[in-house]
Amino acid sequence: MALDRLTGENSLLFIRSEQLFDLARTNSLWYISFGIACCAIEGLMSASGPRFDFDRSGVFFRNSPRQADVMIVAGTVNVKMADTVRRLYEQMPEPRWVVAMGACASTGGPFREYPNVVMGVDKVIPVDVYIPGCPPRPESVQYAFIELRKKIRAKTEERLAARRERD
Amino acid sequence: MLPDANEIRTLLAGSGVDAEVDTVLLGTVARVQAADAIDALAAFRADGYESLVDFDGMDTGEAIELTWRLRSYSMDCEAYLKTTVPYDAEIHSAWNIYASALMPERETAELLGLRLAGHPNPKRLFTTDGIPPLLRKDVPIRSVEEVKNR
Amino acid sequence: MSDARDDIVTVGLLAEGMHDPGVPPAGIRRAPTGVDDLATEHLIVNMGPQHPSTHGVLRMLVELDGEEVKNAEVTLGYLHRGIEKLAEHRRFDALGTLMDRGDYVSGIMGETAVALAVEQLMEIEVPRRARWIRVMMAELNRIATHLLWYGTMGLDTGAMGPFLYAMRDRESLLDILEAVSGARMMFNYVRPGGVVADLPVSIEAKIREFCDAFDTYVDEHDAILAGNEIFQARLDGIGVIDAEMALAFGLTGPNLRASGVDFDLRKRRPYDAYDEMIFDVPLGVTGDAMDRFSVRMEEMRQSSRIIRQCIEGMPEGGYTAKVPKVLKPPAGEVYASVESARGEVGIHLVTDGGTSPYRMHYHGPSLYALQALEDLMPGYLLADGCIMIGSADIMLGEVDR
């Protein structure tokens, strides 16, 4: 949804600031390039490769958590890694979203029985979208970003509705 | 390729190590006392086994069995050295004979609950402090209920 | 125009008590005087576990003097998820799923290692067609692995383009692997006794088409990076591993062959159908990063050659031997090793006659390459350290296991 499609040529647009920011955010969700395990090959490398090409939908990788909006947790999180995941999450600026990619990040996956593995990254940081699969295909990751967009838009609507009620 | 069991027997006897050498499905295996393991490795190294390609340990239920897998590129053959140490024993590092033992030794010591002597950096390799030696048979994995009620 | 010296005084560059440099010669603002009594100290820098050039979750602590590495320590375990322990609770035909996730880019090789170990224990005779399919799949997978390494090697040296070209070829490879096995990465295709399904119809044409295209593409890939002067300058003479050091650190695979040691398990201990294949083993001379690069590039060409032989001479027959539904090998101990894309993947399998292994040890070549890096990095610049990590082709999945 681009702005010019909303408005038409040479027109003025009155929009609430948070609506504008959310509109911008939904169209440029930058993720932190933080691959843990197998899913990183599919969700981060193939995804930025020529066939799936996430760049065209404004999804691009950043190497620093301070420039990122989304964290794709791509892989098994173990006890030693959990601290790092939390620290990286805390370094990301608000608003921030987390995508738990694959079975391991969602529940522990095939390694859930091992005492050193955290059963799902949601034990460490809050998760917005879960992607099933071991590993999920890059298309699934694309779909997760569509769902994330819907979620952000729904949040905006919610906030606006709350304000309308208050006014 | 299998080296001749007799050659290894004379090789180890030459450096004063008592060894049982057999050719089994695994390959040519020399079994020595834990105290002789370092001497045996030094003898292998001197005889032309240039490379330690693998080192691992196994909890047999009564003790820990250590296996060194040695390869000679000049003779194009592999030999195995085995020894048994009790639980919580101290093993002596072989890193100044085979440098490739550095990390596998740390891994084995950590995951099977052994102590390392003579190692330049005998820290934990994989897990954080407070995690039990996970490859021991008495350390269970998570049960089905535990996983279901995660 | 005012005097340059006045400028210096007015902007406060000459602090009180500092040596007055006097009138500088024309053209420079002030003579360099140095700062007295400035102590230099070593800086300890933490690389990782989230670092763009560490190929996974490798963490390195490096002690720097300026930009020169004085000491390096590898910290592992950020992906330790117990493949060896969980294997003790899996059935023999399900071990492949764990091995896929060990070295997650070259799954077929890991599966083959486990399958070979179980076959040795149970004395299963694998049909000839199954062995040929295994070889073909392994070589396709080897190219896919090397292409990923090639792409990230470009990223490590600051070249984004080669990554995109490599991914283009890798996607067409993954299409073939997916058509055969049903998955892009976690194949679980090679099972004890053979493979899980026969080749789909008309896959030969697809593979031949890929090989034809790839044979020209690989030269392009080689030219883009190895023909680049900057790339050459960054790799030549960096991270020299001589043969003695390679043997001492137990290196295997392309890293060992780049040091000039002629040892390839496919030639020396032929498993599957490698004894029927014709291919060369590329060797390096000095063992620097450039040699490791060239050896891997040449390996891709040889793999393509093997794949062609496979589709030309694919024998007829069954794709799997007759194996029981529940595998129950007799008690025993075997060691099976295969030549994976990164080196020798070894499986030390101990059984007690049950339906799951008593102990499975997974030997990954990357762990041994990492130890060599720890020894290699001191004396080089930090940026060269990244090149060394890239050229050694580390896969953290099989390091931590």
XYZ file of C-alpha atoms in Angstrom, chain C residues 52-334:
283
model
C 28.375 -11.167 10.053
C 31.532 -13.018 9.118
C 31.689 -15.849 11.588
C 29.555 -18.290 9.607
C 27.152 -19.175 12.351
C 27.489 -18.693 16.035
C 31.236 -18.846 16.400
C 32.567 -16.559 19.099
C 36.188 -15.507 19.149
C 38.031 -13.482 21.716
C 40.971 -11.788 20.069
C 43.692 -9.832 21.794
C 44.790 -6.994 19.541
C 47.866 -4.813 19.429
C 46.693 -2.108 17.111
C 45.201 -4.176 14.350
C 47.477 -7.147 14.768
C 46.126 -10.230 16.462
C 48.277 -11.244 19.411
C 46.175 -14.054 20.742
C 42.919 -15.700 19.827
C 40.560 -17.946 21.720
C 37.599 -19.754 20.253
C 34.515 -20.012 22.447
C 32.098 -22.674 21.341
C 28.853 -24.208 22.475
C 26.317 -21.681 21.247
C 24.766 -24.413 19.136
C 25.413 -27.410 21.363
C 22.198 -29.383 21.103
C 23.144 -32.924 21.894
C 23.092 -34.835 18.624
C 25.270 -37.529 20.199
C 23.066 -37.888 23.271
C 19.775 -37.828 21.381
C 21.091 -40.459 18.954
C 21.076 -42.897 21.879
C 17.298 -42.498 21.992
C 16.532 -42.666 18.259
C 15.952 -45.659 16.048
C 18.652 -46.511 13.547
C 16.698 -45.319 10.520
C 15.992 -41.997 12.248
C 19.643 -41.173 12.877
C 19.796 -39.520 9.468
C 17.459 -36.763 10.656
C 19.945 -35.824 13.352
C 22.893 -35.994 10.986
C 21.089 -33.687 8.541
C 20.940 -31.070 11.245
C 24.553 -31.586 12.233
C 26.241 -30.334 9.105
C 23.086 -28.713 7.833
C 24.347 -27.731 4.411
C 25.674 -31.118 3.333
C 23.085 -33.470 4.746
C 23.537 -36.328 2.294
C 27.121 -36.974 3.435
C 26.164 -37.165 7.091
C 23.316 -39.540 6.311
C 25.648 -41.694 4.240
C 28.095 -41.977 7.127
C 25.419 -43.312 9.468
C 23.998 -45.596 6.804
C 27.452 -47.038 6.091
C 28.033 -47.693 9.781
C 24.725 -49.541 10.205
C 25.306 -51.478 6.979
C 28.737 -52.579 8.185
C 27.241 -53.846 11.427
C 24.324 -55.665 9.793
C 26.351 -56.783 6.755
C 23.793 -55.417 4.300
C 24.701 -55.571 0.634
C 23.540 -52.315 -0.961
C 22.275 -52.608 -4.562
C 24.504 -51.080 -7.188
C 21.898 -48.552 -8.323
C 21.448 -47.295 -4.764
C 25.196 -46.777 -4.450
C 25.273 -44.802 -7.667
C 22.318 -42.665 -6.590
C 24.093 -41.959 -3.312
C 27.232 -40.846 -5.117
C 25.267 -38.597 -7.442
C 23.298 -36.997 -4.619
C 26.435 -36.530 -2.531
C 28.200 -34.759 -5.378
C 25.193 -32.531 -6.092
C 25.177 -31.691 -2.412
C 28.913 -31.035 -2.442
C 28.468 -28.436 -5.160
C 25.621 -26.821 -3.191
C 27.819 -26.663 -0.097
C 30.786 -25.239 -1.936
C 28.573 -22.670 -3.635
C 27.365 -21.430 -0.273
C 30.964 -21.282 0.918
C 31.911 -19.405 -2.249
C 29.170 -16.855 -1.682
C 30.089 -16.219 1.924
C 33.768 -16.102 1.013
C 32.865 -13.231 -1.308
C 30.918 -11.551 1.490
C 33.916 -11.926 3.799
C 36.112 -10.067 1.358
C 33.482 -7.418 0.768
C 32.046 -8.617 -2.522
C 28.253 -8.884 -2.545
C 27.819 -9.889 -6.189
C 29.326 -13.397 -6.109
C 26.905 -14.311 -3.338
C 23.950 -13.553 -5.577
C 25.391 -15.516 -8.504
C 26.207 -18.454 -6.243
C 22.713 -18.462 -4.792
C 21.223 -18.511 -8.296
C 23.087 -21.727 -9.084
C 22.398 -23.128 -5.648
C 18.656 -22.661 -6.104
C 18.654 -24.645 -9.330
C 20.630 -27.359 -7.527
C 18.196 -27.392 -4.631
C 15.376 -27.840 -7.143
C 17.002 -31.086 -8.273
C 17.686 -32.231 -4.724
C 14.094 -31.406 -3.818
C 12.713 -33.281 -6.806
C 14.656 -36.377 -5.761
C 14.389 -36.319 -1.986
C 11.442 -34.035 -1.274
C 13.285 -31.470 0.809
C 15.550 -28.529 0.199
C 17.885 -29.054 3.111
C 16.899 -31.844 5.495
C 16.806 -34.670 3.009
C 16.693 -37.827 5.120
C 17.120 -39.584 1.804
C 19.959 -42.028 2.426
C 18.864 -44.836 4.749
C 20.607 -48.014 5.859
C 20.207 -50.411 2.943
C 20.005 -47.884 0.153
C 17.987 -44.767 -0.483
C 14.401 -44.045 0.433
C 12.979 -43.616 -3.066
C 14.008 -44.143 -6.652
C 14.948 -41.257 -8.897
C 11.892 -39.523 -10.369
C 11.322 -39.856 -14.107
C 13.080 -37.389 -16.408
C 15.349 -36.104 -13.642
C 18.335 -37.050 -15.801
C 17.515 -34.338 -18.309
C 17.257 -31.779 -15.538
C 20.590 -32.786 -14.044
C 22.288 -32.776 -17.424
C 20.899 -29.314 -18.089
C 22.278 -28.152 -14.756
C 25.711 -29.659 -15.419
C 25.914 -28.029 -18.842
C 25.066 -24.646 -17.394
C 27.224 -25.074 -14.333
C 30.380 -25.967 -16.246
C 30.405 -22.498 -17.756
C 29.126 -20.790 -14.629
C 31.890 -22.232 -12.465
C 34.506 -20.623 -14.668
C 32.644 -17.357 -14.321
C 32.533 -17.740 -10.560
C 36.246 -18.435 -10.533
C 36.971 -15.438 -12.712
C 34.843 -13.026 -10.681
C 36.705 -13.637 -7.443
C 40.064 -15.191 -8.294
C 40.522 -12.815 -11.225
C 40.044 -9.832 -8.979
C 43.272 -8.165 -7.936
C 41.924 -7.053 -4.556
C 40.720 -10.539 -3.798
C 44.104 -12.010 -4.735
C 45.920 -9.514 -2.553
C 43.725 -10.363 0.382
C 44.151 -14.130 0.071
C 47.687 -14.664 -1.182
C 49.992 -15.769 1.605
C 47.316 -15.427 4.284
C 46.850 -18.193 6.831
C 49.544 -20.541 5.593
C 49.004 -24.057 6.925
C 51.917 -26.240 5.904
C 51.581 -29.996 5.658
C 53.143 -30.630 9.063
C 50.754 -28.292 10.827
C 47.776 -29.675 8.922
C 48.633 -33.177 10.097
C 49.300 -32.075 13.664
C 45.902 -30.432 13.880
C 44.151 -33.373 12.257
C 42.776 -31.412 9.331
C 40.912 -33.380 6.689
C 39.274 -32.719 3.368
C 39.944 -29.662 1.217
C 41.843 -27.928 4.035
C 44.320 -30.801 4.182
C 44.609 -31.123 0.414
C 45.292 -27.399 0.088
C 48.410 -28.065 2.157
C 49.576 -30.551 -0.416
C 48.719 -33.827 1.315
C 47.136 -36.144 -1.216
C 44.439 -37.831 0.820
C 40.866 -38.154 -0.303
C 38.664 -40.786 1.296
C 36.827 -41.162 -1.993
C 40.081 -42.399 -3.562
C 41.868 -44.028 -0.640
C 38.933 -45.676 1.147
C 36.332 -45.855 -1.620
C 32.836 -46.251 -0.253
C 29.570 -46.478 -2.209
C 30.466 -46.409 -5.899
C 33.452 -44.080 -5.841
C 35.797 -46.831 -6.996
C 33.903 -46.820 -10.319
C 34.166 -43.068 -10.840
C 36.902 -41.219 -12.674
C 37.909 -37.952 -11.100
C 40.988 -36.011 -10.034
C 41.872 -34.838 -6.568
C 43.017 -31.213 -6.672
C 45.965 -30.330 -4.449
C 47.343 -27.052 -3.172
C 50.984 -26.107 -2.932
C 51.594 -23.663 -0.101
C 48.447 -24.078 1.965
C 47.424 -20.441 2.093
C 43.897 -19.117 1.794
C 44.199 -18.831 -1.975
C 45.070 -22.523 -2.229
C 42.069 -23.447 -0.131
C 39.977 -21.314 -2.463
C 41.345 -22.900 -5.634
C 41.055 -26.453 -4.298
C 37.377 -25.965 -3.556
C 36.715 -24.360 -6.931
C 38.387 -27.293 -8.662
C 36.441 -29.752 -6.509
C 33.223 -28.299 -7.857
C 34.384 -29.025 -11.411
C 35.319 -32.575 -10.460
C 31.952 -33.072 -8.771
C 30.223 -32.001 -11.939
C 32.346 -34.545 -13.780
C 31.261 -37.313 -11.391
C 27.603 -36.316 -11.730
C 27.863 -36.612 -15.511
C 29.322 -40.110 -15.179
C 26.481 -41.016 -12.835
C 23.717 -39.984 -15.203
C 25.474 -41.578 -18.172
C 26.009 -44.931 -16.527
C 23.226 -45.143 -13.948
C 22.675 -48.905 -13.542
C 19.272 -50.538 -13.410
C 18.081 -52.379 -10.348
C 16.569 -51.833 -6.945
C 17.111 -48.688 -4.989
C 17.216 -50.388 -1.619
C 18.214 -53.726 -0.163
C 15.723 -55.824 1.744
C 15.980 -54.517 5.268
C 13.658 -55.180 8.201
C 11.235 -52.431 9.265
C 12.905 -52.133 12.645
C 16.658 -52.279 12.327
C 18.345 -54.288 15.050
C 22.081 -54.572 14.398
C 24.054 -57.050 16.489
C 26.193 -55.759 19.336
C 29.414 -54.348 18.005
C 31.482 -51.314 17.273
C 32.247 -49.751 13.904
